[in-house]
Coordinates of C-alpha atoms in Angstrom, one line a residue:
Chain A
X17 CA 0.0 0.0 0.0
X18 CA 2.7 2.5 1.0
X19 CA 4.8 1.7 -2.0
X20 CA 1.8 2.1 -4.3
X21 CA 1.1 5.5 -2.8
X22 CA 4.7 6.4 -3.1
X23 CA 4.8 5.3 -6.7
X24 CA 1.7 7.3 -7.5
X25 CA 3.4 10.4 -6.1
X26 CA 6.5 9.7 -8.1
X27 CA 4.4 9.2 -11.2
X28 CA 2.7 12.5 -10.6
X29 CA 6.0 14.3 -10.4
X30 CA 7.4 12.5 -13.5
X31 CA 4.1 13.1 -15.4
X32 CA 4.2 16.8 -14.5
X33 CA 7.4 17.3 -16.6
X34 CA 5.9 15.4 -19.5
X35 CA 2.7 17.5 -19.2
X36 CA 4.6 20.8 -19.0
X37 CA 6.5 20.0 -22.3
X38 CA 3.5 18.4 -23.9
X39 CA 1.5 21.6 -23.3
X40 CA 4.1 23.6 -25.3
X41 CA 3.9 21.1 -28.2
X42 CA 0.2 21.3 -28.1
X43 CA -0.1 25.1 -28.1
X44 CA 2.2 25.4 -31.2
X45 CA 0.5 22.5 -32.9
X46 CA -3.0 23.9 -32.2
X47 CA -2.2 27.2 -33.8
X48 CA 0.2 26.4 -36.6
X49 CA -0.4 22.7 -37.2
X50 CA 3.4 22.4 -36.9
X51 CA 5.0 19.6 -34.9
X52 CA 7.7 21.7 -33.2
X53 CA 10.3 19.0 -32.8
X54 CA 12.8 21.5 -31.4
X55 CA 10.6 21.9 -28.3
X56 CA 12.4 19.2 -26.3
X57 CA 15.7 21.0 -27.0
X58 CA 14.2 24.3 -26.0
X59 CA 13.4 22.5 -22.7
X60 CA 17.1 21.5 -22.5
X61 CA 18.1 25.1 -23.2
X62 CA 15.8 26.2 -20.4
X63 CA 17.5 23.9 -18.0
X64 CA 20.9 25.2 -19.0
X65 CA 19.7 28.8 -18.7
X66 CA 18.4 28.0 -15.3
X67 CA 21.8 26.6 -14.3
X68 CA 23.6 29.7 -15.5
X69 CA 21.1 32.1 -13.9
X70 CA 21.2 30.3 -10.6
X71 CA 25.0 30.1 -10.5
X72 CA 25.2 33.8 -11.5
X73 CA 23.2 34.8 -8.5
X74 CA 25.2 32.5 -6.3
X75 CA 28.3 34.5 -7.4
X76 CA 30.2 31.8 -9.3
X77 CA 31.3 34.3 -12.0
X78 CA 33.4 37.5 -11.9
X79 CA 30.4 39.5 -10.8
X80 CA 29.3 38.9 -7.3
X81 CA 26.4 40.4 -5.5
X82 CA 27.4 42.6 -2.5
X83 CA 25.1 40.6 -0.3
X84 CA 24.2 37.0 -0.1
X85 CA 20.8 36.1 -1.4
X86 CA 18.9 33.3 0.3
X87 CA 18.0 30.3 -1.8
X88 CA 14.3 31.1 -2.1
X89 CA 15.0 34.6 -3.3
X90 CA 17.3 33.3 -6.0
X91 CA 14.6 30.9 -7.0
X92 CA 12.1 33.7 -7.1
X93 CA 14.4 35.8 -9.2
X94 CA 15.3 32.9 -11.6
X95 CA 11.8 31.8 -12.4
X96 CA 10.8 34.9 -14.4
X97 CA 14.3 35.4 -15.8
X98 CA 14.5 31.8 -17.1
X99 CA 11.0 32.0 -18.5
X100 CA 11.9 35.3 -20.4
X101 CA 15.2 34.0 -21.7
X102 CA 13.8 30.7 -22.9
X103 CA 10.9 32.4 -24.5
X104 CA 13.5 34.6 -26.3
X105 CA 15.1 31.4 -27.7
X106 CA 11.8 30.0 -28.8
X107 CA 10.8 33.3 -30.6
X108 CA 14.2 33.5 -32.2
X109 CA 13.7 30.0 -33.7
X110 CA 10.3 31.1 -35.0
X111 CA 11.7 34.3 -36.5
X112 CA 14.8 32.8 -38.1
X113 CA 13.6 29.3 -39.2
X114 CA 9.9 29.0 -39.4
X115 CA 8.6 32.4 -40.5
X116 CA 10.5 32.6 -43.8
X117 CA 9.2 29.2 -44.7
X118 CA 5.7 30.1 -43.7
X119 CA 5.9 33.3 -45.8
X120 CA 6.9 31.2 -48.8
X121 CA 4.0 28.9 -48.3
X122 CA 6.1 25.8 -48.0
X123 CA 4.5 22.5 -47.3
X124 CA 3.9 21.7 -43.7
X125 CA 6.4 18.8 -43.7
X126 CA 9.3 21.0 -44.7
X127 CA 8.7 23.1 -41.6
X128 CA 8.6 20.0 -39.5
X129 CA 12.0 18.9 -40.9
X130 CA 13.4 22.4 -40.2
X131 CA 12.2 22.1 -36.7
X132 CA 13.9 18.7 -36.3
X133 CA 17.1 20.3 -37.6
X134 CA 16.8 23.2 -35.3
X135 CA 16.6 20.8 -32.4
X136 CA 19.8 19.0 -33.6
X137 CA 21.5 22.4 -33.9
X138 CA 20.5 23.3 -30.3
X139 CA 21.7 20.1 -28.7
X140 CA 24.9 19.6 -30.7
X141 CA 25.7 23.3 -30.6
X142 CA 25.4 23.2 -26.8
X143 CA 27.7 20.1 -26.8
X144 CA 30.3 21.9 -29.0
X145 CA 30.1 25.1 -27.0
X146 CA 30.0 23.9 -23.5
X147 CA 31.8 20.6 -23.7
X148 CA 30.6 17.2 -22.7
X149 CA 31.1 17.6 -19.0
X150 CA 27.9 17.2 -17.1
X151 CA 26.9 20.0 -14.8
X152 CA 25.5 19.9 -11.3
X153 CA 22.7 22.1 -10.5
X154 CA 23.1 23.9 -7.2
X155 CA 20.6 23.2 -4.4
X156 CA 18.5 26.3 -4.1
X157 CA 15.9 25.4 -1.5
X158 CA 16.3 23.2 1.5
X159 CA 14.7 19.8 1.2
X160 CA 11.8 19.5 3.6
X161 CA 10.4 16.0 4.0
X162 CA 6.8 15.8 5.1
X163 CA 6.2 12.5 6.8
X164 CA 2.6 11.3 7.4
X165 CA 3.6 7.8 8.6
X166 CA 2.1 6.1 5.6
X167 CA 3.4 8.5 3.0
X168 CA 6.5 10.8 2.7
X169 CA 7.1 13.5 0.2
X170 CA 9.4 16.4 -0.3
X171 CA 8.5 20.0 -0.8
X172 CA 10.0 19.9 -4.2
X173 CA 7.5 17.3 -5.4
X174 CA 4.6 19.4 -4.2
X175 CA 6.0 22.4 -6.0
X176 CA 6.5 20.5 -9.2
X177 CA 3.0 19.0 -9.2
X178 CA 1.3 22.2 -8.2
X179 CA 3.2 24.2 -10.9
X180 CA 2.0 21.8 -13.6
X181 CA -1.6 22.1 -12.4
X182 CA -1.4 25.9 -12.2
X183 CA 0.2 26.2 -15.6
X184 CA -2.5 24.0 -17.1
X185 CA -5.2 26.1 -15.5
X186 CA -3.5 29.3 -16.6
X187 CA -3.1 28.2 -20.2
X188 CA -6.6 27.0 -20.4
X189 CA -7.8 30.3 -19.0
X190 CA -5.7 32.2 -21.5
X191 CA -6.9 30.2 -24.5
X192 CA -10.6 30.1 -23.6
X193 CA -11.1 33.4 -21.8
X194 CA -8.9 36.1 -23.3
X195 CA -9.0 37.9 -26.6
X196 CA -5.7 36.7 -27.8
X197 CA -6.7 33.1 -26.9
X198 CA -9.7 33.6 -29.1
X199 CA -7.4 34.8 -31.9
X200 CA -5.3 31.7 -31.4
X201 CA -8.3 29.4 -31.7
X202 CA -9.5 31.4 -34.7
X203 CA -6.1 30.9 -36.5
X204 CA -6.2 27.2 -36.0
X205 CA -9.7 27.2 -37.4
X206 CA -9.0 29.0 -40.6
X207 CA -5.6 30.4 -41.4
X208 CA -6.6 32.3 -44.5
X209 CA -9.7 34.1 -43.5
X210 CA -8.2 35.4 -40.2
X211 CA -5.9 38.2 -41.6
X212 CA -9.0 39.5 -43.4
X213 CA -10.6 40.1 -40.1
X214 CA -7.8 42.4 -39.1
X215 CA -6.2 40.0 -36.6
X216 CA -2.4 40.3 -36.6
X217 CA -1.5 36.7 -37.3
X218 CA 2.3 37.0 -36.7
X219 CA 1.8 38.6 -33.3
X220 CA -0.5 35.9 -32.2
X221 CA 1.9 33.2 -33.4
X222 CA 4.8 34.9 -31.6
X223 CA 2.7 35.0 -28.5
X224 CA 2.0 31.3 -28.8
X225 CA 5.7 30.6 -29.1
X226 CA 6.3 32.8 -26.0
X227 CA 3.8 30.9 -24.0
X228 CA 5.1 27.5 -25.1
X229 CA 8.8 28.2 -24.7
X230 CA 8.4 29.9 -21.3
X231 CA 6.5 26.9 -20.0
X232 CA 9.3 24.7 -21.3
X233 CA 11.8 27.0 -19.5
X234 CA 9.8 26.6 -16.3
X235 CA 9.8 22.9 -16.8
X236 CA 13.6 22.9 -17.4
X237 CA 14.2 24.8 -14.2
X238 CA 12.0 22.4 -12.2
X239 CA 13.6 19.4 -13.9
X240 CA 17.1 20.7 -13.1
X241 CA 16.1 21.2 -9.5
X242 CA 14.6 17.7 -9.2
X243 CA 17.3 15.8 -11.1
X244 CA 20.3 18.0 -10.7
X245 CA 22.5 16.7 -13.5
X246 CA 22.4 18.4 -16.9
X247 CA 23.6 17.1 -20.2
X248 CA 23.0 18.4 -23.7
X249 CA 21.0 15.4 -24.9
X250 CA 18.5 15.3 -22.0
X251 CA 16.0 17.3 -24.0
X252 CA 15.8 14.9 -27.0
X253 CA 14.5 11.8 -25.1
X254 CA 12.1 13.8 -22.9
X255 CA 11.0 15.8 -25.9
X256 CA 10.1 12.8 -28.0
X257 CA 8.2 11.2 -25.2
X258 CA 6.3 14.4 -24.4
X259 CA 5.4 14.6 -28.0
X260 CA 4.0 11.1 -27.8
X261 CA 2.1 12.1 -24.7
X262 CA 0.6 15.1 -26.5
X263 CA -0.5 12.9 -29.3
X264 CA -1.9 10.2 -27.1
X265 CA -4.0 12.9 -25.4
X266 CA -5.1 14.2 -28.8
X267 CA -2.8 16.8 -30.1
X268 CA -4.2 20.3 -30.2
X269 CA -6.3 19.8 -27.1
X270 CA -4.8 21.4 -23.9
X271 CA -6.7 19.0 -21.7
X272 CA -5.5 16.1 -23.8
X273 CA -1.8 17.1 -23.5
X274 CA -2.1 17.5 -19.8
X275 CA -3.8 14.1 -19.3
X276 CA -1.4 12.5 -21.8
X277 CA 1.6 13.7 -19.9
X278 CA 0.4 12.3 -16.7
X279 CA -0.7 9.0 -18.4
X280 CA 2.7 8.5 -19.8
X281 CA 4.3 9.3 -16.4
X282 CA 2.0 6.8 -14.7
X283 CA 2.7 4.1 -17.2
X284 CA 6.5 4.5 -17.0
X285 CA 6.7 4.6 -13.2
X286 CA 4.3 1.6 -12.8
X287 CA 6.3 -0.4 -15.4
X288 CA 9.5 0.3 -13.5
X289 CA 7.8 -0.6 -10.2
X290 CA 6.8 -4.0 -11.5
X291 CA 9.3 -5.0 -14.2
X292 CA 13.1 -4.5 -14.5
X293 CA 13.8 -0.9 -15.5
X294 CA 15.1 -1.8 -18.9
X295 CA 11.6 -2.8 -19.9
X296 CA 10.3 0.8 -19.4
X297 CA 10.4 2.0 -23.0
X298 CA 9.3 -1.4 -24.4
X299 CA 6.1 -1.7 -22.4
X300 CA 5.1 1.9 -22.2
X301 CA 5.5 2.4 -26.0
X302 CA 3.6 -0.9 -26.7
X303 CA 0.8 0.4 -24.5
X304 CA 0.8 3.7 -26.4
X305 CA 0.7 1.9 -29.7
X306 CA -2.3 -0.1 -28.6
X307 CA -4.1 3.0 -27.5
X308 CA -3.3 4.6 -30.9
X309 CA -4.7 1.6 -32.7
X310 CA -8.0 1.8 -30.9
X311 CA -8.3 5.5 -30.6
X312 CA -6.6 6.8 -33.7
X313 CA -7.0 10.5 -32.9
X314 CA -5.9 10.2 -29.2
X315 CA -7.9 10.3 -26.0
X316 CA -9.4 13.8 -26.3
X317 CA -8.8 14.4 -30.0
X318 CA -11.7 14.9 -32.3
X319 CA -11.9 12.9 -35.5
X320 CA -11.8 15.4 -38.4
X321 CA -14.0 14.7 -41.3
X322 CA -12.2 15.4 -44.6
X323 CA -14.0 17.1 -47.4
X324 CA -13.3 16.1 -50.9
Chain B
X23 CA 20.9 -0.7 -77.4
X24 CA 18.2 1.3 -75.7
X25 CA 17.4 -1.6 -73.4
X26 CA 20.9 -2.4 -72.5
X27 CA 22.6 0.9 -71.9
X28 CA 21.8 1.3 -68.2
X29 CA 22.6 -2.4 -67.3
X30 CA 25.8 -2.2 -69.3
X31 CA 26.9 1.0 -67.6
X32 CA 26.1 -0.5 -64.2
X33 CA 28.0 -3.7 -65.0
X34 CA 31.0 -1.6 -66.2
X35 CA 31.0 0.5 -63.0
X36 CA 30.9 -2.7 -60.9
X37 CA 33.7 -4.3 -62.9
X38 CA 35.8 -1.1 -62.5
X39 CA 35.2 -1.0 -58.8
X40 CA 36.1 -4.6 -58.3
X41 CA 39.3 -4.4 -60.4
X42 CA 40.3 -1.2 -58.6
X43 CA 39.7 -2.8 -55.2
X44 CA 41.6 -5.9 -56.2
X45 CA 44.5 -4.0 -57.7
X46 CA 44.9 -1.8 -54.7
X47 CA 43.6 1.3 -56.4
X48 CA 41.0 1.8 -53.7
X49 CA 42.2 1.8 -50.1
X50 CA 39.9 0.3 -47.4
X51 CA 38.7 3.7 -46.3
X52 CA 37.4 4.6 -49.8
X53 CA 35.9 1.2 -50.1
X54 CA 34.0 1.6 -46.8
X55 CA 32.7 5.0 -47.9
X56 CA 31.5 3.5 -51.1
X57 CA 29.7 0.7 -49.2
X58 CA 28.0 3.2 -46.9
X59 CA 26.9 5.1 -50.0
X60 CA 25.2 1.9 -51.2
X61 CA 23.5 1.4 -47.8
X62 CA 22.4 5.0 -47.7
X63 CA 21.0 4.8 -51.2
X64 CA 18.8 1.8 -50.1
X65 CA 17.7 3.6 -46.9
X66 CA 16.7 6.9 -48.6
X67 CA 15.1 5.3 -51.6
X68 CA 13.0 2.9 -49.5
X69 CA 12.0 5.7 -47.1
X70 CA 11.1 7.8 -50.0
X71 CA 8.5 5.2 -51.0
X72 CA 6.6 6.0 -47.8
X73 CA 7.3 9.6 -47.2
X74 CA 7.5 10.8 -50.8
X75 CA 5.4 8.6 -53.0
X76 CA 2.7 7.7 -50.5
X77 CA 2.8 11.0 -48.7
X78 CA 2.8 9.6 -45.1
X79 CA 5.2 10.9 -42.5
X80 CA 7.2 8.0 -41.2
X81 CA 10.1 8.7 -38.9
X82 CA 11.2 5.4 -37.5
X83 CA 12.9 3.7 -40.4
X84 CA 15.9 2.7 -38.4
X85 CA 13.8 0.1 -36.6
X86 CA 13.5 -2.1 -39.7
X87 CA 17.1 -1.6 -40.4
X88 CA 17.8 -2.9 -36.9
X89 CA 15.6 -6.0 -37.4
X90 CA 17.3 -6.8 -40.8
X91 CA 20.7 -6.3 -39.3
X92 CA 20.1 -8.6 -36.3
X93 CA 18.3 -11.4 -38.2
X94 CA 20.7 -11.6 -41.1
X95 CA 23.8 -11.4 -38.9
X96 CA 22.4 -14.0 -36.5
X97 CA 21.9 -16.4 -39.5
X98 CA 25.3 -15.9 -41.0
X99 CA 27.1 -16.1 -37.7
X100 CA 25.3 -19.3 -36.8
X101 CA 26.1 -20.8 -40.2
X102 CA 29.6 -19.8 -40.9
X103 CA 31.5 -18.5 -37.8
X104 CA 32.9 -19.8 -34.6
X105 CA 30.8 -18.1 -32.0
X106 CA 30.2 -18.2 -28.2
X107 CA 26.4 -18.3 -28.7
X108 CA 26.1 -20.8 -31.5
X109 CA 29.3 -22.7 -31.2
X110 CA 31.1 -24.2 -34.3
X111 CA 30.0 -23.2 -37.8
X112 CA 27.2 -25.4 -39.2
X113 CA 28.2 -25.2 -42.8
X114 CA 31.5 -25.3 -44.6
X115 CA 33.1 -21.9 -45.5
X116 CA 32.8 -22.6 -49.2
X117 CA 29.0 -22.2 -49.1
X118 CA 29.2 -18.7 -47.5
X119 CA 29.0 -16.8 -50.7
X120 CA 25.9 -18.6 -51.8
X121 CA 24.2 -18.4 -48.5
X122 CA 24.9 -14.7 -47.8
X123 CA 22.2 -13.3 -50.1
X124 CA 19.8 -15.8 -48.7
X125 CA 20.5 -14.6 -45.2
X126 CA 20.1 -11.0 -46.3
X127 CA 16.7 -11.9 -47.8
X128 CA 15.7 -13.7 -44.7
X129 CA 16.5 -10.5 -42.7
X130 CA 14.5 -8.5 -45.1
X131 CA 11.5 -10.9 -44.8
X132 CA 11.5 -10.6 -41.0
X133 CA 11.9 -6.8 -41.3
X134 CA 8.9 -6.6 -43.6
X135 CA 6.9 -8.6 -41.0
X136 CA 7.9 -6.0 -38.5
X137 CA 6.6 -3.5 -41.0
X138 CA 3.1 -4.8 -40.1
X139 CA 3.7 -3.1 -36.7
X140 CA 3.4 0.2 -38.6
X141 CA 1.1 -0.9 -41.4
X142 CA -1.8 -2.1 -39.4
X143 CA -2.3 1.1 -37.3
X144 CA -1.9 3.1 -40.5
X145 CA -5.3 1.8 -41.8
X146 CA -7.1 4.1 -39.4
X147 CA -4.4 6.6 -38.3
X148 CA -2.9 9.1 -40.6
X149 CA -0.8 12.3 -40.7
X150 CA 0.9 13.3 -37.4
X151 CA -0.6 10.4 -35.5
X152 CA 1.1 8.0 -37.8
X153 CA 4.4 9.8 -37.2
X154 CA 4.0 8.8 -33.5
X155 CA 3.2 5.3 -34.3
X156 CA 6.5 5.0 -36.3
X157 CA 8.5 6.7 -33.6
X158 CA 7.0 4.3 -31.1
X159 CA 7.8 1.4 -33.3
X160 CA 11.4 2.5 -33.5
X161 CA 11.6 2.7 -29.7
X162 CA 9.9 -0.7 -29.3
X163 CA 12.3 -2.5 -31.6
X164 CA 15.4 -0.9 -30.1
X165 CA 14.2 -1.6 -26.6
X166 CA 13.2 -5.1 -27.4
X167 CA 16.7 -5.9 -28.8
X168 CA 18.2 -4.4 -25.7
X169 CA 16.2 -6.8 -23.5
X170 CA 17.1 -10.0 -25.3
X171 CA 20.2 -11.1 -23.5
X172 CA 20.9 -14.1 -25.8
X173 CA 21.9 -11.8 -28.6
X174 CA 24.0 -9.5 -26.6
X175 CA 21.4 -7.1 -25.3
X176 CA 22.7 -3.6 -25.0
X177 CA 26.3 -4.8 -25.4
X178 CA 25.8 -5.6 -29.1
X179 CA 26.5 -8.5 -31.2
X180 CA 29.6 -9.3 -33.2
X181 CA 31.2 -12.1 -35.2
X182 CA 30.2 -10.9 -38.7
X183 CA 33.8 -10.1 -39.5
X184 CA 34.5 -13.8 -39.5
X185 CA 31.7 -14.3 -42.1
X186 CA 33.2 -11.7 -44.4
X187 CA 36.6 -13.3 -44.1
X188 CA 35.1 -16.7 -44.8
X189 CA 33.6 -15.3 -48.0
X190 CA 36.9 -13.7 -49.0
X191 CA 38.8 -16.9 -48.3
X192 CA 36.4 -18.8 -50.6
X193 CA 37.0 -16.5 -53.5
X194 CA 39.4 -13.6 -53.4
X195 CA 37.1 -10.7 -54.2
X196 CA 35.9 -7.6 -52.3
X197 CA 32.6 -9.3 -51.5
X198 CA 30.9 -6.7 -49.3
X199 CA 31.5 -4.0 -52.0
X200 CA 29.9 -6.2 -54.6
X201 CA 26.9 -7.0 -52.4
X202 CA 26.4 -3.4 -51.5
X203 CA 26.5 -2.3 -55.1
X204 CA 24.2 -5.2 -56.3
X205 CA 21.7 -4.7 -53.5
X206 CA 21.5 -0.9 -54.0
X207 CA 20.9 -1.4 -57.8
X208 CA 18.4 -4.1 -57.0
X209 CA 16.6 -1.9 -54.5
X210 CA 16.3 1.0 -56.9
X211 CA 15.1 -1.3 -59.6
X212 CA 12.4 -2.8 -57.4
X213 CA 11.2 0.6 -56.3
X214 CA 11.1 1.8 -59.8
X215 CA 9.1 -1.2 -61.0
X216 CA 6.8 -0.9 -58.0
X217 CA 6.1 2.7 -58.4
X218 CA 5.3 2.4 -62.1
X219 CA 3.1 -0.6 -61.7
X220 CA -0.7 -0.6 -61.0
X221 CA 0.0 -0.7 -57.3
X222 CA 2.2 2.4 -57.8
X223 CA -0.7 4.3 -59.3
X224 CA -2.6 3.5 -56.1
X225 CA 0.3 4.7 -54.0
X226 CA 0.2 8.0 -55.9
X227 CA -3.5 8.2 -55.4
X228 CA -3.2 7.8 -51.6
X229 CA -0.6 10.6 -51.7
X230 CA -3.0 13.0 -53.5
X231 CA -6.1 12.2 -51.5
X232 CA -6.8 9.1 -49.5
X233 CA -10.5 9.5 -49.2
X234 CA -10.9 10.2 -52.9
X235 CA -8.7 7.2 -53.7
X236 CA -10.9 5.0 -51.5
X237 CA -14.0 6.2 -53.3
X238 CA -12.4 5.5 -56.7
X239 CA -12.2 1.9 -55.6
X240 CA -8.5 1.9 -54.7
X241 CA -8.0 -0.7 -52.0
X242 CA -6.1 1.7 -49.7
X243 CA -5.6 -0.7 -46.9
X244 CA -4.0 -3.3 -49.1
X245 CA -1.8 -0.8 -50.9
X246 CA -0.6 0.7 -47.6
X247 CA 0.1 -2.8 -46.3
X248 CA 2.2 -3.8 -49.4
X249 CA 4.0 -0.4 -49.5
X250 CA 4.9 -0.4 -45.8
X251 CA 6.1 -4.0 -46.0
X252 CA 8.1 -3.5 -49.1
X253 CA 9.7 -0.4 -47.7
X254 CA 10.6 -1.9 -44.4
X255 CA 11.9 -5.1 -46.1
X256 CA 14.3 -3.0 -48.2
X257 CA 15.4 -1.2 -45.1
X258 CA 16.1 -4.7 -43.6
X259 CA 18.4 -5.4 -46.6
X260 CA 20.2 -2.2 -45.8
X261 CA 20.5 -3.3 -42.2
X262 CA 22.0 -6.6 -43.1
X263 CA 24.6 -5.0 -45.3
X264 CA 25.3 -2.4 -42.6
X265 CA 25.9 -5.1 -40.0
X266 CA 28.3 -7.0 -42.2
X267 CA 30.2 -3.9 -43.3
X268 CA 30.8 -2.7 -39.8
X269 CA 31.2 -6.2 -38.3
X270 CA 29.4 -5.2 -35.1
X271 CA 25.9 -4.1 -34.3
X272 CA 24.4 -2.7 -31.1
X273 CA 20.9 -1.3 -30.5
X274 CA 22.5 2.1 -30.0
X275 CA 23.2 2.5 -33.7
X276 CA 19.5 2.3 -34.6
X277 CA 18.1 5.2 -32.7
X278 CA 16.0 8.1 -33.8
X279 CA 19.2 9.8 -35.0
X280 CA 19.6 7.1 -37.6
X281 CA 16.0 7.5 -38.8
X282 CA 16.6 11.3 -38.9
X283 CA 19.6 10.7 -41.2
X284 CA 17.3 8.8 -43.6
X285 CA 14.7 11.5 -43.4
X286 CA 17.3 14.1 -44.1
X287 CA 18.4 12.3 -47.3
X288 CA 14.8 11.9 -48.4
X289 CA 13.9 15.6 -48.0
X290 CA 17.2 16.7 -49.4
X291 CA 16.7 14.7 -52.5
X292 CA 13.1 15.7 -53.0
X293 CA 9.9 13.9 -52.2
X294 CA 8.8 11.2 -54.6
X295 CA 11.9 11.3 -56.7
X296 CA 14.0 8.1 -56.9
X297 CA 16.9 9.7 -58.7
X298 CA 16.7 12.6 -56.2
X299 CA 17.1 10.3 -53.2
X300 CA 20.0 8.4 -54.9
X301 CA 21.8 11.7 -55.6
X302 CA 21.2 13.0 -52.1
X303 CA 22.3 9.7 -50.4
X304 CA 25.6 9.9 -52.3
X305 CA 26.0 13.6 -51.6
X306 CA 25.1 13.2 -47.9
X307 CA 27.6 10.3 -47.4
X308 CA 30.3 12.4 -49.0
X309 CA 29.3 15.4 -46.9
X310 CA 29.5 13.3 -43.7
X311 CA 32.9 12.1 -44.6
X312 CA 34.2 15.5 -45.6
X313 CA 33.1 17.0 -42.4
X314 CA 34.4 14.2 -40.2
X315 CA 37.4 16.3 -38.9
X316 CA 35.1 18.8 -37.4
X317 CA 33.8 16.1 -35.0
X318 CA 30.8 17.3 -33.1
X319 CA 30.5 20.6 -35.0
X320 CA 29.6 18.3 -38.0
X321 CA 26.2 17.8 -36.5
X322 CA 25.7 21.6 -36.2
X323 CA 26.8 22.3 -39.8
X324 CA 24.7 19.5 -41.5
X325 CA 21.4 20.6 -40.0
X326 CA 22.3 24.2 -40.9
X327 CA 22.9 23.2 -44.5
X328 CA 19.6 21.5 -44.6
X329 CA 17.8 24.5 -43.0
X330 CA 19.3 26.8 -45.7
X331 CA 18.3 24.3 -48.4
X332 CA 14.8 24.2 -47.1
X333 CA 14.7 28.0 -47.0
X334 CA 16.0 28.6 -50.5
X335 CA 14.8 25.4 -52.3
X336 CA 12.1 23.8 -50.1
X337 CA 11.4 21.1 -52.6
X338 CA 14.8 19.5 -52.3
X339 CA 17.5 18.9 -54.9
X340 CA 15.3 17.3 -57.6
X341 CA 11.9 18.5 -56.5
X342 CA 9.2 16.0 -57.6
X343 CA 11.0 15.2 -60.8
X344 CA 13.2 12.3 -62.0
X345 CA 16.5 12.9 -63.7
X346 CA 15.0 12.0 -67.0
X347 CA 12.4 14.8 -66.6
X348 CA 15.1 17.4 -66.1
X349 CA 17.2 16.1 -69.0
X350 CA 14.7 14.7 -71.5
X351 CA 17.5 13.4 -73.7
X352 CA 18.4 10.8 -71.2
X353 CA 15.2 8.9 -72.2
X354 CA 17.1 7.9 -75.3
X355 CA 19.3 5.6 -73.2
X356 CA 16.8 3.6 -71.3
X357 CA 13.5 2.0 -72.0
X358 CA 11.1 1.3 -69.2
X359 CA 8.4 -1.3 -69.7

């Protein structure tokens, strides 16, 4: 019983990371119908930015603050900074790589390939620039263990799960309740009629990328705090899996991405709890394949009827 | 003459390569680059069948390569090499040349059975959802191989080097070079025949509009099944060659990165163009070798080149055309019926 509860808690934490990244995939896909394969690497960049921001405030570089900041203050400062910087990376990708292609009216698949290549550039450029040495993320907040006798959890776990839920609610509110959210939904509905209505399409798309990348940056910061070893390829694997989670949930639906992330987290943790850990990918992907065969458009996705 | 020009040229090229390799005109490094060229031609042409001609977005092609590599090398090692798993060779060395293509074909057959893993979900699923299915298939195959301890698991499987030396001791020829060349030509030929056949018309119809094709009484399920199985079987051939050229396989060589390489070649060459994918496979292999001294920076520069290509010529090198469409006079030299 205790181990089951403990595993559920672990699964919730692991699933929150998948959810946070899947939400970014889903936002961009919902608006542009573009699978942004670089998103996992944006997450990795977010984790590295978090590392550099945190060590900067800790005074590991030439510049040192005149007074020592406590850990929670550094965290409070890093969160917005990391989100802004990661969003800048995401927007740069959009401006440099995707927008020229969109202007030319290139086929969707070519944009997808460009995204894949941008991801490769980010991870390998990082490896070439910073070297292969793994980095240790400094411990910013003291670990507090809550012990209820039958279940134990750390404050970090609570923070991660709460953040994922809050981000989900926030994104859902933005998309369903605000004007710009309405514009986003409108673009995904009909890309050609929307400019005629006087909606600035490019601004809305940039806003989408800002939202997605900053969420990925936040995820990177939390990931670096929970598993404090960074390496340049950490984004690729998590990114592919989060993409799969987004699709299993039904890509384009925020609710689906959130649920898919947690589903994948649960499946992985439960497989590891029962079988040897090398079976993790095998069993979890087989389960996903079966789900895809029976529900071809994902759990929350809607089947689109094609007109001919 | 018109019928024989292309086969004669190919035979002359093969003869030239073999004499050069025998006479010491080609060092081992050049030979291995040529062999990888052949393997890449098979990979890109067979993936082009799905991504280009059929218009689906498959990104897990390395899975079938892995199946072909493992199955064919297990067979050849069991038959012709002293090994810790299988013990003494079952057949005399002199038969190795005759049995090698059979082992390759067996690998291809098993790989095409694994193609069902992708083909059956593709009946209902399409577009980006199918992309996931293929990625998942890639992970499943890689992770399954890692978990079978009898064939080395994550450590990999070796012993194919002894098979190639067995072939060379039977008859003193650069056998792997010959097999790579012959298989690449065979693969391009098969794809060419397939695409221009009645089935190929159905494949094009699926690419244009699947629902409309279904209404026009194209049996889309059957065509998808055949196309996926053919493509994955050819990838299995490439895998078998790869295993015997390198002499060592491990699951780590068949990751998403390998699939990405195949995709790069397809999109660089142009969707739905066989000659385009051959040209881009050759160019890509040469590029990889030319940039080798840059080490890790190589994998920054190659994506950059591809992004620039996409930006200035999004349809790839050849676009949707064949070489004979660009240079119509070439049609004088071959007849296709």
